[in-house]
mmCIF file with all atom_site columns, C-alpha atoms in Angstrom:
data_model
loop_
_atom_site.group_PDB
_atom_site.id
_atom_site.type_symbol
_atom_site.label_atom_id
_atom_site.label_alt_id
_atom_site.label_comp_id
_atom_site.label_asym_id
_atom_site.label_entity_id
_atom_site.label_seq_id
_atom_site.pdbx_PDB_ins_code
_atom_site.Cartn_x
_atom_site.Cartn_y
_atom_site.Cartn_z
_atom_site.occupancy
_atom_site.B_iso_or_equiv
_atom_site.pdbx_formal_charge
_atom_site.auth_seq_id
_atom_site.auth_comp_id
_atom_site.auth_asym_id
_atom_site.auth_atom_id
_atom_site.pdbx_PDB_model_num
ATOM 1  C CA . MET H 1 1  ? 65.791  95.011  96.238  1.00 91.00 ? 1  MET H CA 1
ATOM 2  C CA . THR H 1 2  ? 66.530  94.118  99.685  1.00 97.00 ? 2  THR H CA 1
ATOM 3  C CA . VAL H 1 3  ? 70.254  92.093  101.137 1.00 97.00 ? 3  VAL H CA 1
ATOM 4  C CA . GLU H 1 4  ? 68.117  88.874  101.644 1.00 97.00 ? 4  GLU H CA 1
ATOM 5  C CA . ALA H 1 5  ? 67.193  88.570  98.321  1.00 96.00 ? 5  ALA H CA 1
ATOM 6  C CA . ILE H 1 6  ? 70.949  89.510  96.942  1.00 96.00 ? 6  ILE H CA 1
ATOM 7  C CA . LYS H 1 7  ? 71.934  85.849  99.245  1.00 96.00 ? 7  LYS H CA 1
ATOM 8  C CA . ASP H 1 8  ? 69.528  84.430  97.591  1.00 96.00 ? 8  ASP H CA 1
ATOM 9  C CA . ALA H 1 9  ? 70.446  85.653  93.458  1.00 97.00 ? 9  ALA H CA 1
ATOM 10 C CA . ILE H 1 10 ? 74.253  85.407  95.251  1.00 97.00 ? 10 ILE H CA 1
ATOM 11 C CA . THR H 1 11 ? 73.821  81.464  96.199  1.00 97.00 ? 11 THR H CA 1
ATOM 12 C CA . HIS H 1 12 ? 72.455  80.092  92.887  1.00 97.00 ? 12 HIS H CA 1
ATOM 13 C CA . LEU H 1 13 ? 75.487  82.214  91.321  1.00 98.00 ? 13 LEU H CA 1
ATOM 14 C CA . SER H 1 14 ? 77.535  79.423  89.662  1.00 98.00 ? 14 SER H CA 1
ATOM 15 C CA . GLU H 1 15 ? 81.381  78.888  90.982  1.00 97.00 ? 15 GLU H CA 1
ATOM 16 C CA . GLU H 1 16 ? 83.386  81.414  88.107  1.00 98.00 ? 16 GLU H CA 1
ATOM 17 C CA . GLU H 1 17 ? 80.000  83.737  88.690  1.00 98.00 ? 17 GLU H CA 1
ATOM 18 C CA . ARG H 1 18 ? 80.798  84.047  92.247  1.00 98.00 ? 18 ARG H CA 1
ATOM 19 C CA . LYS H 1 19 ? 84.518  84.791  91.925  1.00 98.00 ? 19 LYS H CA 1
ATOM 20 C CA . GLN H 1 20 ? 83.804  87.586  89.965  1.00 98.00 ? 20 GLN H CA 1
ATOM 21 C CA . LEU H 1 21 ? 81.268  88.796  91.956  1.00 98.00 ? 21 LEU H CA 1
ATOM 22 C CA . ALA H 1 22 ? 83.660  88.687  94.819  1.00 97.00 ? 22 ALA H CA 1
ATOM 23 C CA . ASP H 1 23 ? 86.384  90.344  93.164  1.00 98.00 ? 23 ASP H CA 1
ATOM 24 C CA . TRP H 1 24 ? 84.337  92.818  91.806  1.00 98.00 ? 24 TRP H CA 1
ATOM 25 C CA . PHE H 1 25 ? 82.689  93.581  96.108  1.00 97.00 ? 25 PHE H CA 1
ATOM 26 C CA . ASP H 1 26 ? 86.557  93.440  96.789  1.00 98.00 ? 26 ASP H CA 1
ATOM 27 C CA . GLU H 1 27 ? 87.771  96.340  94.463  1.00 98.00 ? 27 GLU H CA 1
ATOM 28 C CA . LEU H 1 28 ? 84.508  98.647  95.388  1.00 98.00 ? 28 LEU H CA 1
ATOM 29 C CA . GLU H 1 29 ? 86.202  97.894  99.404  1.00 98.00 ? 29 GLU H CA 1
ATOM 30 C CA . GLU H 1 30 ? 89.670  99.041  98.502  1.00 98.00 ? 30 GLU H CA 1
ATOM 31 C CA . GLU H 1 31 ? 88.234  102.001 96.378  1.00 98.00 ? 31 GLU H CA 1
ATOM 32 C CA . ALA H 1 32 ? 85.963  102.927 99.766  1.00 98.00 ? 32 ALA H CA 1
ATOM 33 C CA . TRP H 1 33 ? 89.113  102.372 101.837 1.00 98.00 ? 33 TRP H CA 1
ATOM 34 C CA . ASP H 1 34 ? 91.632  104.911 99.167  1.00 98.00 ? 34 ASP H CA 1
ATOM 35 C CA . ARG H 1 35 ? 88.097  107.095 99.662  1.00 98.00 ? 35 ARG H CA 1
ATOM 36 C CA . GLN H 1 36 ? 88.480  107.348 103.147 1.00 97.00 ? 36 GLN H CA 1
ATOM 37 C CA . MET H 1 37 ? 91.867  107.702 103.594 1.00 96.00 ? 37 MET H CA 1
ATOM 38 C CA . GLU H 1 38 ? 92.497  111.154 100.956 1.00 96.00 ? 38 GLU H CA 1
ATOM 39 C CA . GLN H 1 39 ? 89.547  112.531 103.449 1.00 97.00 ? 39 GLN H CA 1
ATOM 40 C CA . ASP H 1 40 ? 91.299  111.691 107.032 1.00 96.00 ? 40 ASP H CA 1
ATOM 41 C CA . PHE H 1 41 ? 94.568  112.559 105.461 1.00 94.00 ? 41 PHE H CA 1
ATOM 42 C CA . ALA H 1 42 ? 93.688  116.338 103.053 1.00 96.00 ? 42 ALA H CA 1
ATOM 43 C CA . PRO H 1 43 ? 93.573  119.195 105.015 1.00 94.00 ? 43 PRO H CA 1
ATOM 44 C CA . GLY H 1 44 ? 90.904  118.760 108.822 1.00 95.00 ? 44 GLY H CA 1
ATOM 45 C CA . GLY H 1 45 ? 90.761  115.560 108.268 1.00 96.00 ? 45 GLY H CA 1
ATOM 46 C CA . ARG H 1 46 ? 90.650  113.741 111.303 1.00 96.00 ? 46 ARG H CA 1
ATOM 47 C CA . GLY H 1 47 ? 94.614  112.363 110.507 1.00 95.00 ? 47 GLY H CA 1
ATOM 48 C CA . ALA H 1 48 ? 95.795  115.676 109.410 1.00 95.00 ? 48 ALA H CA 1
ATOM 49 C CA . HIS H 1 49 ? 97.115  115.841 112.432 1.00 95.00 ? 49 HIS H CA 1
ATOM 50 C CA . LEU H 1 50 ? 99.027  112.981 112.306 1.00 95.00 ? 50 LEU H CA 1
ATOM 51 C CA . LEU H 1 51 ? 100.966 113.954 108.680 1.00 93.00 ? 51 LEU H CA 1
ATOM 52 C CA . GLU H 1 52 ? 101.656 117.141 110.709 1.00 94.00 ? 52 GLU H CA 1
ATOM 53 C CA . GLU H 1 53 ? 103.644 115.637 113.671 1.00 95.00 ? 53 GLU H CA 1
ATOM 54 C CA . ALA H 1 54 ? 105.461 113.642 111.144 1.00 93.00 ? 54 ALA H CA 1
ATOM 55 C CA . LYS H 1 55 ? 106.609 116.456 108.878 1.00 94.00 ? 55 LYS H CA 1
ATOM 56 C CA . ALA H 1 56 ? 107.803 118.414 112.897 1.00 96.00 ? 56 ALA H CA 1
ATOM 57 C CA . ASP H 1 57 ? 109.887 115.057 113.269 1.00 95.00 ? 57 ASP H CA 1
ATOM 58 C CA . ILE H 1 58 ? 111.134 114.798 109.869 1.00 94.00 ? 58 ILE H CA 1
ATOM 59 C CA . ALA H 1 59 ? 112.228 118.736 110.224 1.00 95.00 ? 59 ALA H CA 1
ATOM 60 C CA . ALA H 1 60 ? 113.403 118.509 113.407 1.00 96.00 ? 60 ALA H CA 1
ATOM 61 C CA . GLY H 1 61 ? 115.318 114.763 112.519 1.00 93.00 ? 61 GLY H CA 1
ATOM 62 C CA . ARG H 1 62 ? 113.685 112.890 114.790 1.00 93.00 ? 62 ARG H CA 1
ATOM 63 C CA . THR H 1 63 ? 113.622 110.239 112.663 1.00 93.00 ? 63 THR H CA 1
ATOM 64 C CA . LYS H 1 64 ? 115.481 107.579 111.250 1.00 92.00 ? 64 LYS H CA 1
ATOM 65 C CA . PRO H 1 65 ? 115.452 104.956 108.801 1.00 92.00 ? 65 PRO H CA 1
ATOM 66 C CA . MET H 1 66 ? 113.562 102.847 108.557 1.00 94.00 ? 66 MET H CA 1
ATOM 67 C CA . HIS H 1 67 ? 116.192 100.021 107.838 1.00 95.00 ? 67 HIS H CA 1
ATOM 68 C CA . GLU H 1 68 ? 118.162 101.419 111.425 1.00 94.00 ? 68 GLU H CA 1
ATOM 69 C CA . PHE H 1 69 ? 114.225 101.239 113.133 1.00 93.00 ? 69 PHE H CA 1
ATOM 70 C CA . LEU H 1 70 ? 114.415 97.663  112.539 1.00 95.00 ? 70 LEU H CA 1
ATOM 71 C CA . ALA H 1 71 ? 117.859 97.007  113.042 1.00 95.00 ? 71 ALA H CA 1
ATOM 72 C CA . GLU H 1 72 ? 117.615 98.010  116.744 1.00 94.00 ? 72 GLU H CA 1
ATOM 73 C CA . ALA H 1 73 ? 114.392 96.769  117.031 1.00 94.00 ? 73 ALA H CA 1
ATOM 74 C CA . LYS H 1 74 ? 115.245 93.147  116.029 1.00 95.00 ? 74 LYS H CA 1
ATOM 75 C CA . ALA H 1 75 ? 118.662 93.623  118.703 1.00 94.00 ? 75 ALA H CA 1
ATOM 76 C CA . LYS H 1 76 ? 116.283 94.425  121.395 1.00 92.00 ? 76 LYS H CA 1
ATOM 77 C CA . ARG H 1 77 ? 113.984 90.917  120.840 1.00 93.00 ? 77 ARG H CA 1
ATOM 78 C CA . GLU H 1 78 ? 117.613 89.032  120.149 1.00 90.00 ? 78 GLU H CA 1
ATOM 79 C CA . GLN H 1 79 ? 118.544 91.321  124.237 1.00 89.00 ? 79 GLN H CA 1
ATOM 80 C CA . SER H 1 80 ? 114.757 90.226  125.391 1.00 86.00 ? 80 SER H CA 1
ATOM 81 C CA . LYS H 1 81 ? 115.065 86.569  124.709 1.00 82.00 ? 81 LYS H CA 1
ATOM 82 C CA . THR H 1 82 ? 118.263 86.568  126.073 1.00 82.00 ? 82 THR H CA 1
ATOM 83 C CA . CYS H 1 83 ? 117.589 87.409  129.439 1.00 78.00 ? 83 CYS H CA 1
ATOM 84 C CA . LYS H 1 84 ? 115.254 85.565  130.077 1.00 65.00 ? 84 LYS H CA 1
#
């Protein structure tokens, strides 16, 4: 079956059927994304080095709790507004 034939078939679906198809397609894409992320961050994957860097930063104490980071970022934004 061609993409054009699939598109044509979709145009003949009811609104409810199109919603079901869209929901199914969203799930399919989410599953593909999850598989890709698992591959990318598995040992030897293209993102594995990022995990290793993060682990090294944590071990070396170069991290801070998210609430502290966000508070600092907010303070910097407010400060930059008053400097203008």
